[in-house]
Amino acid sequence: MCAVGDLGSGSDYSVFIQHLGIPSTDMTSSGQYGVYHSAFDNFNWFKKFADPTFVTSRRWPASFGIEALHMSQADVLPYDYELYGKEIGAYIDNARDKASHVLGANAPDFSKASDALNDS
């Protein structure tokens, strides 16, 4: 079973969804490995501690490849655009609420972003 969640921010895809509005994908694994990056990221460390048989490492290119092939053959990209619009609305609402909480009366006006979302 796969958990689907918010992409968050601060990663390589942030610019696509948060600045350009392009739907994006991020996949991750769970289990004992659990290291995002470390000072020891090299082949020997990876083979000894992270994925000795490279089973998990082979899954990522296969998963992204299947996704890319599926989407390249689709007449219409298989996205739930209604849900995507609701997510963008939630991002705008959260940003407005956080700005209001942190900046008070000096918070920026988010009405143009909300209007653009509602006009689409």
XYZ file of C-alpha atoms in Angstrom:
120
model
C 0.000 0.000 0.000
C 1.290 3.441 -0.887
C 0.713 6.552 1.133
C -0.032 9.618 -0.963
C 0.624 12.949 0.635
C 1.597 16.555 0.250
C 4.843 17.150 -1.628
C 5.943 19.764 0.862
C 8.753 22.078 -0.094
C 12.486 22.476 -0.041
C 13.261 19.808 -2.595
C 14.115 19.618 -6.279
C 10.504 19.617 -7.459
C 9.376 22.625 -5.408
C 9.803 25.036 -8.296
C 7.552 22.947 -10.542
C 4.486 22.747 -8.313
C 4.921 25.856 -6.171
C 6.176 28.363 -8.724
C 5.057 27.040 -12.100
C 1.914 25.080 -11.137
C 3.102 21.884 -12.841
C 1.827 18.675 -11.212
C 4.769 16.743 -9.781
C 5.645 13.335 -8.363
C 7.917 12.291 -5.558
C 8.473 8.693 -4.507
C 10.252 7.462 -1.431
C 10.842 4.209 0.335
C 10.464 3.255 3.941
C 12.046 0.675 6.158
C 15.400 0.242 7.789
C 17.407 2.334 5.325
C 15.896 5.683 6.256
C 18.848 7.899 5.259
C 18.101 10.870 3.049
C 21.717 12.016 2.648
C 24.763 11.492 4.773
C 28.443 12.362 4.881
C 29.104 8.709 4.034
C 27.227 8.517 0.728
C 29.576 6.433 -1.383
C 29.369 3.098 -3.143
C 30.965 1.058 -0.341
C 28.726 2.502 2.371
C 25.631 2.090 0.208
C 26.451 -1.544 -0.616
C 27.279 -2.444 2.985
C 24.501 -0.623 4.866
C 21.810 0.786 2.614
C 20.883 -1.686 -0.110
C 23.400 -4.571 -0.285
C 21.507 -6.444 -2.998
C 20.388 -3.277 -4.860
C 16.813 -4.572 -4.888
C 15.309 -1.288 -3.726
C 17.613 0.744 -5.951
C 16.376 -1.094 -9.038
C 12.747 -0.382 -8.167
C 13.050 3.396 -8.557
C 14.079 3.555 -12.227
C 11.470 0.907 -13.038
C 8.711 2.813 -11.196
C 9.569 6.169 -12.743
C 10.002 4.522 -16.148
C 6.572 2.910 -16.024
C 5.058 6.235 -14.948
C 6.809 8.088 -17.787
C 5.789 5.508 -20.397
C 2.184 5.514 -19.187
C 1.972 9.288 -19.291
C 3.731 9.572 -22.661
C 1.050 7.381 -24.244
C -1.944 9.078 -22.615
C -4.192 11.306 -24.696
C -5.048 13.147 -21.492
C -2.680 13.112 -18.536
C -4.130 10.956 -15.746
C -4.430 13.682 -13.145
C -7.414 14.536 -11.009
C -7.563 18.214 -11.953
C -10.417 18.980 -9.568
C -8.403 17.631 -6.652
C -5.308 19.476 -7.927
C -7.265 22.751 -7.920
C -8.433 22.081 -4.361
C -4.835 21.394 -3.286
C -3.650 24.657 -4.846
C -6.482 26.419 -3.014
C -5.331 24.826 0.247
C -1.752 25.994 -0.446
C -3.001 29.552 -0.982
C -5.145 29.424 2.174
C -2.269 28.056 4.256
C 0.140 30.681 2.935
C -2.373 33.461 3.633
C -3.043 32.169 7.154
C 0.642 31.782 7.964
C 1.482 35.223 6.582
C -1.359 36.749 8.581
C -0.208 35.009 11.742
C 3.461 35.943 11.292
C 3.140 39.375 9.679
C -0.234 40.577 10.949
C -1.309 43.757 9.159
C 1.830 43.627 6.991
C 0.843 40.314 5.376
C 0.696 40.350 1.570
C -2.606 40.333 -0.262
C -3.441 36.869 -1.616
C -6.635 37.923 -3.389
C -5.098 37.835 -6.901
C -3.926 34.262 -6.352
C -7.362 33.242 -5.025
C -9.099 35.048 -7.893
C -6.869 33.341 -10.459
C -7.679 29.954 -8.959
C -11.409 30.656 -8.924
C -11.373 31.956 -12.529
C -9.758 28.796 -13.890
